[in-house]
């Protein structure tokens, strides 16, 4: 499974051939232009084949049973843990906990770590550009525990107010939990700077890397964070498989999350003892097929090289910013500079509600996301009810950006004269 | 894997760039765009209102306030305000036009007929005038809630009668990523 021959050349046409869905038409004669990658990515044949291969040839429950299939499945599962660890440069595969998605990873930290260590008056610093999954668990904990939440505000250009961050992060801060890249605006957050601020005060740092790991190189050791969460479905893997990384000692010191099978060592009717990490946090039968497929997805991305992935998306977003920015009536939100922006372009078309934009685009096969992108505070800060968002991945092309721009121009004509 | 095995290709929705255009025109009929561009009964009744309700679909950002002045059982005045997509705003405009002067019972009946039109895609059993133009929305399940919002909000306002509306109405059914 491991590609040892180094990165293959970044050839978009060759990549596209690996994704059968991209040949689909949304209606006869209308080819799909898939630009909703921040929501979820498409899956290459290599990953699809791995899922089939697992269920066809190796399917068995893991960590129990001495029979051949169970041992094979266990080996595939634990090898995947190593593959994922290597991908984010985690020093020890036992620091990789498999979850359902990034939402569960963050909730795991809120239950297993924060419930145990945070007390009334302790501060958790978040940002205004977080996905709801990195806001709501902390609000629940606040209501339960009396912790204090602080939010680093967003500046008008979609970047964070780091001066405010410097004053907000202080001796009472116990946790700083930030996204590495905004799914709503594409803002790339200077997480390393924020880690440095947190470390000055001994605070832990959780990085929501849902939009980082699929799109750019990730190195948890270089970053120096304490928790690092991401989700498989945005990086070529199937739904229902996510990851939480934390140093083994930190995981050891945490309380359990879900209770049940696999996470225990011994159970009597009176009490139980916990299994060692990471199994302590993997209660019940895990998504074994999903984990194996995630490893295949990681292998696929590794074969391209994450530097090349980022360079490709940077080029696309730079092109899209220029092309879409030239369309009359279009307002683009977020950082104007492609260096500070992942492959996401959130925009408004004057006089046309994003929902209507999305509808006309769909009639042209162009799939974008419209709405609040699970980031209502960002919409509130921009003072818009919703935006239309195009987001790119490894298989997108400048031709597809052109198709997007043409469809937006057409939307403008279609609703021409509207002055609402 | 066949290239044309998606649900859309199974004949549920007509195809081709040409059909795409007409599909879109099915949704955005001229009369709908006209109500969107030139909304009727938009604004506030101020102190004259006898009941009102608010409706919102937070997922897509549609938002509507409906104010009604009742004269006994008759809807003497009705106004809407809000923001949102063309379908939600045009539907509100058409709805206010239609129910003005009707009794509460008649308005409720129309709301029911509208709802059934949204599920069936068939013309309404009762003559709803221009509103029939919205029957094309039934082909776009995610937009049905946009069209329905003003009707649901009206029903809530009529339920509230003299009292203030109890809760914000929504036709959002699902949470989304
Ligand atoms: C930045 C960010 N955080 C968290 C999430 C939540 O991911 P999931 O729904 O897989 O838990 C997403 C995606 O929806 C995201 O973009």
XYZ file of C-alpha atoms and ligand atoms in Angstrom:
613
model
C 0.000 0.000 0.000
C 2.809 2.374 0.714
C 4.018 4.447 -2.200
C 7.734 4.478 -1.690
C 8.734 5.995 -5.020
C 8.137 9.588 -3.950
C 5.561 11.947 -5.322
C 4.067 11.324 -8.728
C 3.931 14.363 -10.982
C 0.890 16.533 -10.322
C -1.121 15.878 -13.455
C -4.707 17.067 -13.062
C -6.010 15.153 -16.061
C -4.517 11.939 -14.721
C -5.965 12.688 -11.298
C -9.407 13.292 -12.790
C -9.358 9.831 -14.342
C -9.186 8.407 -10.820
C -12.542 10.017 -9.936
C -15.331 8.395 -11.991
C -17.961 10.719 -10.540
C -16.329 13.661 -12.330
C -17.434 12.125 -15.634
C -21.025 12.228 -14.482
C -23.586 14.547 -15.901
C -26.048 16.106 -13.491
C -28.573 15.992 -16.312
C -27.976 14.640 -19.794
C -25.741 17.119 -21.582
C -24.814 18.982 -18.393
C -21.496 17.769 -16.991
C -20.788 18.015 -13.281
C -18.481 20.805 -12.117
C -17.935 19.858 -8.500
C -16.913 22.885 -6.445
C -18.210 21.887 -3.023
C -15.062 20.304 -1.695
C -15.032 22.156 1.603
C -18.233 20.235 2.404
C -16.901 16.883 1.279
C -14.466 15.598 -1.317
C -15.058 13.028 -4.008
C -13.415 9.601 -3.697
C -10.871 8.088 -6.090
C -11.118 4.517 -7.416
C -8.123 3.594 -5.282
C -10.108 4.333 -2.112
C -13.298 2.745 -3.432
C -11.338 -0.380 -4.349
C -9.818 -0.560 -0.885
C -13.253 -0.455 0.730
C -14.427 -3.277 -1.494
C -11.252 -5.268 -0.949
C -11.577 -4.992 2.822
C -15.162 -6.192 2.948
C -14.635 -8.814 0.264
C -11.399 -10.356 1.515
C -10.718 -9.441 5.133
C -13.957 -8.524 6.858
C -13.986 -9.490 10.533
C -14.234 -7.750 13.872
C -10.941 -6.556 15.258
C -9.045 -6.944 18.541
C -10.900 -10.131 19.486
C -10.597 -13.587 18.193
C -7.611 -15.524 17.030
C -8.925 -16.450 13.645
C -7.120 -15.415 10.508
C -9.606 -12.850 9.241
C -9.782 -11.093 12.593
C -6.026 -10.902 12.740
C -5.831 -9.574 9.197
C -8.483 -6.966 9.880
C -6.728 -5.945 13.100
C -3.441 -5.627 11.278
C -4.973 -3.488 8.531
C -6.613 -1.315 11.172
C -3.438 -0.808 13.181
C -1.305 -0.305 10.068
C -3.724 2.451 9.062
C -3.048 4.118 12.403
C 0.640 4.179 11.534
C -0.068 5.515 8.035
C -2.141 8.351 9.440
C 0.457 9.107 12.132
C 3.198 9.373 9.529
C 1.041 11.662 7.380
C 0.778 14.299 10.124
C 4.235 13.521 11.529
C 2.878 12.238 14.835
C 5.713 10.699 16.847
C 3.711 7.711 18.080
C 0.769 5.965 16.368
C -0.836 5.443 19.776
C -1.579 9.162 19.706
C -4.012 8.591 16.836
C -7.601 8.035 18.013
C -10.151 7.065 15.384
C -13.488 8.837 15.750
C -16.471 9.391 13.476
C -15.533 12.887 12.353
C -13.943 16.085 13.556
C -17.088 16.953 15.497
C -16.696 13.818 17.577
C -12.964 14.496 17.974
C -13.661 17.915 19.468
C -16.404 16.549 21.697
C -13.977 13.872 22.852
C -11.608 16.590 24.061
C -14.472 18.468 25.713
C -15.518 15.319 27.607
C -12.270 13.516 28.239
C -9.973 16.441 28.893
C -11.942 19.610 29.598
C -14.502 17.968 31.905
C -11.660 16.645 33.991
C -9.407 19.681 34.073
C -11.506 22.828 33.620
C -13.271 24.566 36.486
C -15.443 27.586 36.996
C -13.758 30.759 35.762
C -11.235 28.955 33.563
C -11.074 30.468 30.120
C -11.349 28.834 26.727
C -10.377 31.044 23.800
C -12.034 30.410 20.440
C -12.364 32.532 17.311
C -15.256 34.107 15.506
C -14.527 32.061 12.391
C -14.986 28.630 13.947
C -17.253 25.989 12.508
C -20.198 25.318 14.821
C -18.520 22.070 15.847
C -15.805 24.088 17.585
C -18.251 26.413 19.327
C -21.196 24.365 20.542
C -19.304 21.764 22.635
C -17.667 24.620 24.544
C -20.965 26.426 25.080
C -22.403 23.215 26.511
C -19.425 22.941 28.843
C -19.732 26.607 29.780
C -23.345 26.100 30.821
C -22.382 23.021 32.775
C -19.155 24.200 34.363
C -19.137 27.977 34.388
C -16.050 28.221 32.210
C -15.621 31.501 30.321
C -15.524 31.630 26.524
C -13.617 34.327 24.669
C -13.673 34.830 20.933
C -10.847 36.262 18.854
C -12.708 38.529 16.432
C -12.508 38.464 12.672
C -11.216 41.564 10.903
C -13.119 42.831 7.843
C -10.749 40.978 5.496
C -11.576 37.661 7.141
C -8.299 37.317 9.028
C -8.123 37.173 12.817
C -7.380 40.074 15.123
C -4.101 38.783 16.521
C -3.601 41.879 18.671
C -6.798 41.013 20.457
C -5.622 37.407 20.691
C -2.492 38.568 22.503
C -4.560 40.276 25.179
C -7.290 37.638 25.363
C -4.908 34.740 25.906
C -3.668 35.089 29.470
C -2.989 33.333 32.752
C -6.583 32.153 33.104
C -6.597 30.619 29.632
C -6.627 26.835 29.833
C -7.401 26.052 26.224
C -7.188 27.812 22.887
C -9.225 26.026 20.247
C -8.853 27.311 16.698
C -9.478 26.285 13.154
C -6.429 26.027 10.904
C -8.505 27.197 7.951
C -11.955 28.734 7.845
C -14.388 26.597 5.890
C -16.597 29.621 5.272
C -13.958 32.063 3.993
C -10.822 30.036 3.353
C -8.760 32.126 5.771
C -5.539 30.330 6.655
C -4.991 30.958 10.357
C -1.442 31.506 11.655
C -1.833 28.662 14.110
C 1.860 28.546 15.011
C 1.674 32.145 16.286
C -1.393 31.316 18.326
C 0.294 28.215 19.752
C 3.203 30.430 20.842
C 0.819 32.822 22.620
C -0.937 29.932 24.362
C 2.282 28.267 25.429
C 3.448 31.460 27.137
C 0.605 30.886 29.560
C 0.732 27.117 29.685
C -2.579 26.760 27.880
C -3.388 23.756 25.736
C -4.142 24.230 22.036
C -6.681 22.303 19.989
C -6.420 22.699 16.225
C -9.503 22.004 14.105
C -7.601 20.811 11.064
C -10.656 19.696 9.077
C -9.697 22.099 6.284
C -5.943 21.788 6.704
C -5.086 18.110 6.495
C -6.833 17.579 3.133
C -5.231 20.621 1.533
C -1.728 21.317 2.862
C 1.184 19.702 4.665
C 0.544 18.891 8.319
C 3.152 18.401 11.022
C 1.830 18.216 14.556
C 5.312 18.216 16.078
C 6.419 21.346 14.250
C 3.117 22.997 15.131
C 3.468 22.160 18.815
C -0.265 21.855 19.429
C -1.842 19.501 21.960
C -4.901 18.275 20.099
C -5.314 18.007 16.349
C -8.639 16.981 14.837
C -9.628 16.144 11.286
C -12.194 14.277 9.274
C -11.770 11.661 6.552
C -14.594 12.535 4.220
C -13.013 15.848 3.238
C -9.784 14.091 2.234
C -10.922 11.394 -0.208
C -12.039 8.901 2.456
C -15.626 7.812 3.126
C -18.039 9.348 5.603
C -17.926 8.293 9.223
C -14.208 8.251 9.923
C -12.370 10.987 11.770
C -9.182 11.421 13.767
C -8.069 12.997 16.992
C -4.357 13.215 17.601
C -2.846 14.081 20.979
C 0.420 13.143 22.674
C 0.153 9.733 24.347
C 0.814 11.155 27.844
C -1.998 13.632 27.429
C -4.411 10.944 26.223
C -3.328 8.792 29.171
C -4.166 11.547 31.624
C -7.643 12.134 30.195
C -10.903 10.665 31.409
C -12.835 8.311 29.142
C -15.347 9.469 26.536
C -17.801 6.761 25.517
C -18.017 3.651 27.685
C -18.375 0.119 26.372
C -16.519 -2.655 24.657
C -12.903 -2.347 23.539
C -12.235 0.681 25.757
C -11.998 -1.402 28.939
C -9.415 -3.738 30.411
C -11.558 -5.379 33.081
C -15.210 -5.084 33.978
C -16.890 -6.254 37.151
C -20.400 -5.383 38.189
C -18.938 -2.751 40.503
C -16.376 -1.057 38.307
C -14.160 -1.142 35.272
C -10.615 -0.261 34.372
C -9.726 1.463 31.146
C -7.820 -0.005 28.284
C -4.607 1.687 27.256
C -4.625 4.491 24.735
C -5.754 4.876 22.056
C -8.220 2.014 22.647
C -9.533 3.751 25.762
C -11.188 6.225 23.389
C -12.374 3.769 20.759
C -15.399 2.265 22.461
C -17.409 -0.292 20.565
C -16.741 -1.763 17.150
C -15.053 0.958 15.138
C -15.494 1.796 11.471
C -12.809 -0.643 10.375
C -13.572 -0.351 6.673
C -13.514 3.423 7.010
C -10.133 3.372 8.734
C -8.646 1.137 6.062
C -10.083 3.420 3.386
C -8.678 6.469 5.164
C -5.222 4.920 4.941
C -5.757 4.427 1.201
C -6.791 8.074 0.930
C -3.681 9.146 2.812
C -1.561 7.020 0.492
C -3.195 8.700 -2.486
C -2.524 12.197 -1.133
C 1.024 11.242 -0.126
C 1.687 10.030 -3.639
C 0.820 13.513 -4.903
C 2.691 15.298 -2.131
C 0.863 17.837 0.009
C 3.107 20.700 -1.121
C 1.947 20.056 -4.677
C -1.686 19.836 -3.549
C -1.421 23.215 -1.871
C 0.374 24.752 -4.860
C -2.367 23.523 -7.194
C -5.155 24.910 -5.019
C -3.311 28.173 -4.499
C -3.117 28.606 -8.240
C -6.822 27.838 -8.658
C -7.910 30.205 -5.911
C -5.674 32.951 -7.224
C -7.225 32.527 -10.667
C -10.753 32.379 -9.229
C -10.221 35.527 -7.147
C -9.178 37.440 -10.243
C -11.804 36.051 -12.611
C -14.757 36.181 -10.238
C -13.615 39.513 -8.857
C -14.048 40.969 -12.352
C -17.732 40.033 -12.573
C -19.896 43.121 -11.982
C -21.906 42.880 -8.771
C -19.732 40.173 -7.218
C -18.342 40.758 -3.721
C -15.748 38.258 -2.547
C -15.354 37.719 1.195
C -12.179 36.738 2.982
C -8.478 37.447 2.505
C -7.708 39.040 -0.884
C -4.300 37.370 -0.993
C -4.135 33.748 -2.194
C -1.222 33.158 0.198
C -3.572 33.630 3.131
C -6.406 31.680 1.628
C -7.109 28.003 1.066
C -9.080 26.860 -1.965
C -12.305 28.554 -0.911
C -14.108 31.508 -2.496
C -17.184 32.767 -0.659
C -19.068 35.435 -2.554
C -22.214 37.458 -2.926
C -23.898 38.517 -6.156
C -25.631 41.839 -5.738
C -29.401 41.638 -5.816
C -29.518 37.852 -5.995
C -29.925 35.720 -2.911
C -27.227 33.013 -2.580
C -29.918 30.363 -2.727
C -30.949 31.606 -6.162
C -27.307 31.793 -7.240
C -26.855 28.154 -6.226
C -29.986 27.170 -8.131
C -28.941 28.755 -11.416
C -25.410 27.395 -11.020
C -26.842 23.918 -10.504
C -28.779 24.223 -13.745
C -25.345 24.595 -15.354
C -23.962 21.609 -13.460
C -21.882 23.797 -11.155
C -22.151 22.476 -7.594
C -21.461 25.100 -4.937
C -22.606 25.408 -1.383
C -24.989 28.169 -0.362
C -26.014 29.086 3.156
C -24.185 29.875 6.371
C -21.655 27.027 6.064
C -22.136 26.070 9.718
C -20.427 29.337 10.610
C -23.279 31.646 11.546
C -21.009 33.989 13.537
C -19.000 34.612 10.356
C -22.198 35.508 8.481
C -23.185 37.822 11.336
C -19.771 39.519 11.242
C -20.051 40.000 7.477
C -23.629 41.157 7.940
C -24.974 38.790 5.299
C -27.586 36.064 5.787
C -25.656 33.591 3.687
C -23.061 33.337 0.938
C -22.385 31.183 -2.095
C -19.139 29.264 -1.741
C -16.982 27.558 -4.329
C -14.247 25.329 -2.947
C -11.540 23.481 -4.826
C -9.571 20.282 -4.613
C -6.895 18.310 -6.404
C -9.066 17.461 -9.411
C -10.414 20.932 -10.174
C -9.193 22.910 -13.170
C -9.085 26.511 -14.336
C -11.642 25.463 -16.985
C -14.001 24.678 -14.136
C -13.342 28.080 -12.620
C -14.272 29.526 -16.019
C -17.496 27.473 -15.947
C -18.249 28.911 -12.509
C -17.631 32.448 -13.682
C -19.782 31.967 -16.794
C -22.601 30.573 -14.668
C -22.385 33.491 -12.228
C -22.535 35.939 -15.131
C -25.556 34.112 -16.409
C -27.201 34.293 -12.998
C -26.669 38.002 -13.061
C -28.369 38.234 -16.456
C -31.174 35.915 -15.382
C -32.053 38.036 -12.389
C -31.086 41.244 -14.182
C -32.900 44.330 -13.045
C -33.519 43.021 -9.566
C -32.836 45.710 -7.030
C -33.646 44.200 -3.695
C -20.002 2.194 -12.993
C -22.396 3.712 -15.486
C -21.962 7.378 -16.092
C -25.652 8.066 -16.042
C -26.869 6.203 -13.054
C -27.671 9.128 -10.786
C -31.164 9.786 -9.572
C -31.357 12.908 -11.713
C -30.712 10.818 -14.806
C -33.483 8.364 -14.002
C -36.013 10.606 -15.626
C -37.114 12.478 -12.530
C -35.862 15.670 -14.093
C -35.740 16.389 -17.784
C -32.290 16.862 -19.212
C -30.061 18.704 -21.628
C -28.918 22.298 -21.619
C -32.172 23.277 -23.324
C -34.278 21.431 -20.796
C -32.084 22.856 -18.067
C -33.098 26.292 -19.154
C -36.790 25.399 -19.166
C -36.421 23.632 -15.857
C -35.095 26.858 -14.433
C -37.902 28.795 -16.105
C -40.346 26.382 -14.455
C -39.069 27.515 -11.112
C -38.521 31.169 -11.842
C -41.684 31.986 -13.771
C -41.981 35.607 -14.901
C -44.791 36.290 -12.499
C -42.609 35.070 -9.612
C -39.687 37.252 -10.633
C -42.122 40.136 -10.978
C -43.350 39.718 -7.391
C -39.719 39.442 -6.291
C -38.734 42.626 -8.072
C -41.900 44.534 -7.184
C -43.187 43.096 -3.947
C -46.812 43.880 -3.057
C -47.827 44.707 0.489
C -44.322 45.052 1.727
C -43.821 47.038 4.900
C -45.334 47.346 8.337
C -48.858 48.017 9.565
C -47.481 49.652 12.675
C -50.053 50.157 15.415
C -52.866 48.987 13.123
C -51.796 45.372 13.293
C -53.890 43.051 15.398
C -51.656 40.007 15.075
C -48.313 39.085 13.647
C -45.725 36.327 13.509
C -42.147 35.882 12.447
C -40.789 33.112 10.314
C -37.194 32.194 9.581
C -35.243 29.445 7.872
C -31.845 29.959 9.455
C -30.178 27.406 7.191
C -30.730 29.472 4.077
C -31.261 32.847 5.678
C -34.900 33.383 4.683
C -36.714 35.624 7.087
C -40.296 36.915 7.062
C -42.545 38.971 9.304
C -46.284 38.895 8.614
C -48.583 41.495 10.137
C -52.358 41.303 9.920
C -55.196 43.659 10.795
C -58.322 41.654 11.486
C -61.773 43.142 11.263
C -63.806 40.542 13.094
C -63.078 37.416 11.123
C -61.894 39.198 8.018
C -58.308 39.987 7.043
C -58.579 43.669 6.405
C -54.881 44.413 5.966
C -51.816 42.238 5.630
C -48.195 43.219 5.148
C -44.953 41.331 5.036
C -41.365 42.294 5.516
C -38.157 40.355 5.430
C -35.316 39.139 3.319
C -34.467 35.972 1.554
C -34.396 34.210 -1.767
C -36.648 35.107 -4.657
C -38.989 32.191 -3.988
C -39.565 33.062 -0.333
C -40.096 36.756 -0.993
C -42.268 36.308 -4.083
C -44.391 33.728 -2.286
C -44.956 36.168 0.589
C -45.912 38.925 -1.823
C -48.379 36.704 -3.670
C -49.786 35.297 -0.471
C -50.561 38.737 0.976
C -52.243 39.764 -2.271
C -54.406 36.687 -2.173
C -55.562 36.622 1.448
C -56.352 40.304 1.772
C -60.097 40.629 2.252
C -60.572 36.906 2.901
C -61.864 35.426 6.159
C -59.525 33.637 8.521
C -61.186 30.371 7.566
C -60.685 31.047 3.856
C -57.044 31.965 4.416
C -56.473 28.743 6.343
C -58.112 26.801 3.540
C -55.833 28.477 0.992
C -52.797 27.666 3.146
C -53.843 24.019 3.099
C -54.377 24.065 -0.663
C -50.976 25.700 -1.103
C -49.277 23.082 1.030
C -50.901 20.281 -0.971
C -49.765 21.930 -4.206
C -46.212 21.977 -2.820
C -46.302 18.245 -2.137
C -48.077 17.163 -5.303
C -46.824 19.661 -7.854
C -50.375 19.624 -9.241
C -52.344 22.818 -9.729
C -54.266 23.642 -6.543
C -57.798 22.346 -6.115
C -58.914 25.852 -5.233
C -58.214 28.758 -7.586
C -55.210 30.518 -6.061
C -54.651 32.886 -8.981
C -51.024 33.859 -9.608
C -49.919 31.595 -6.808
C -50.322 28.639 -9.116
C -47.070 29.764 -10.710
C -45.325 28.367 -7.637
C -46.408 24.796 -8.438
C -43.089 24.344 -10.272
C -41.306 24.647 -6.929
C -42.495 21.134 -6.051
C -39.848 19.807 -8.464
C -37.160 21.366 -6.273
C -37.682 19.760 -2.861
C -35.124 21.984 -1.112
C -36.976 25.086 -2.246
C -40.399 23.995 -0.991
C -39.576 25.313 2.453
C -38.745 28.717 0.927
C -42.160 28.921 -0.724
C -43.989 27.627 2.345
C -42.458 29.947 4.906
C -44.833 32.879 4.442
C -47.921 30.644 4.546
C -46.781 28.923 7.737
C -46.014 32.297 9.240
C -49.440 33.606 8.272
C -51.100 30.595 9.915
C -49.099 31.277 13.051
C -50.090 34.940 13.034
C -53.765 33.986 12.708
C -53.413 31.501 15.547
C -51.860 34.182 17.707
C -54.832 36.486 17.101
C -54.596 39.364 19.565
C -51.615 37.843 21.350
C -48.035 38.202 20.239
C -46.612 35.286 18.281
C -45.314 32.596 20.608
C -42.471 31.252 18.555
C -40.617 31.862 15.353
C -41.962 29.619 12.636
C -39.578 27.634 10.497
C -39.970 25.306 7.552
C -36.351 24.183 7.859
C -36.489 20.504 8.562
C -32.937 19.453 8.435
C -29.677 20.578 9.811
C -26.842 20.799 7.310
C -23.103 20.745 7.095
C -13.396 23.803 9.735
C -14.360 22.678 9.966
N -14.500 22.164 11.188
C -15.335 21.156 11.429
C -16.098 20.577 10.447
C -17.024 19.461 10.796
O -16.657 18.284 10.176
P -17.504 16.982 10.424
O -18.902 17.331 10.030
O -16.901 15.947 9.537
O -17.413 16.648 11.861
C -15.991 21.080 9.151
C -16.794 20.561 8.032
O -17.978 20.531 7.944
C -15.111 22.152 8.918
O -14.990 22.663 7.689
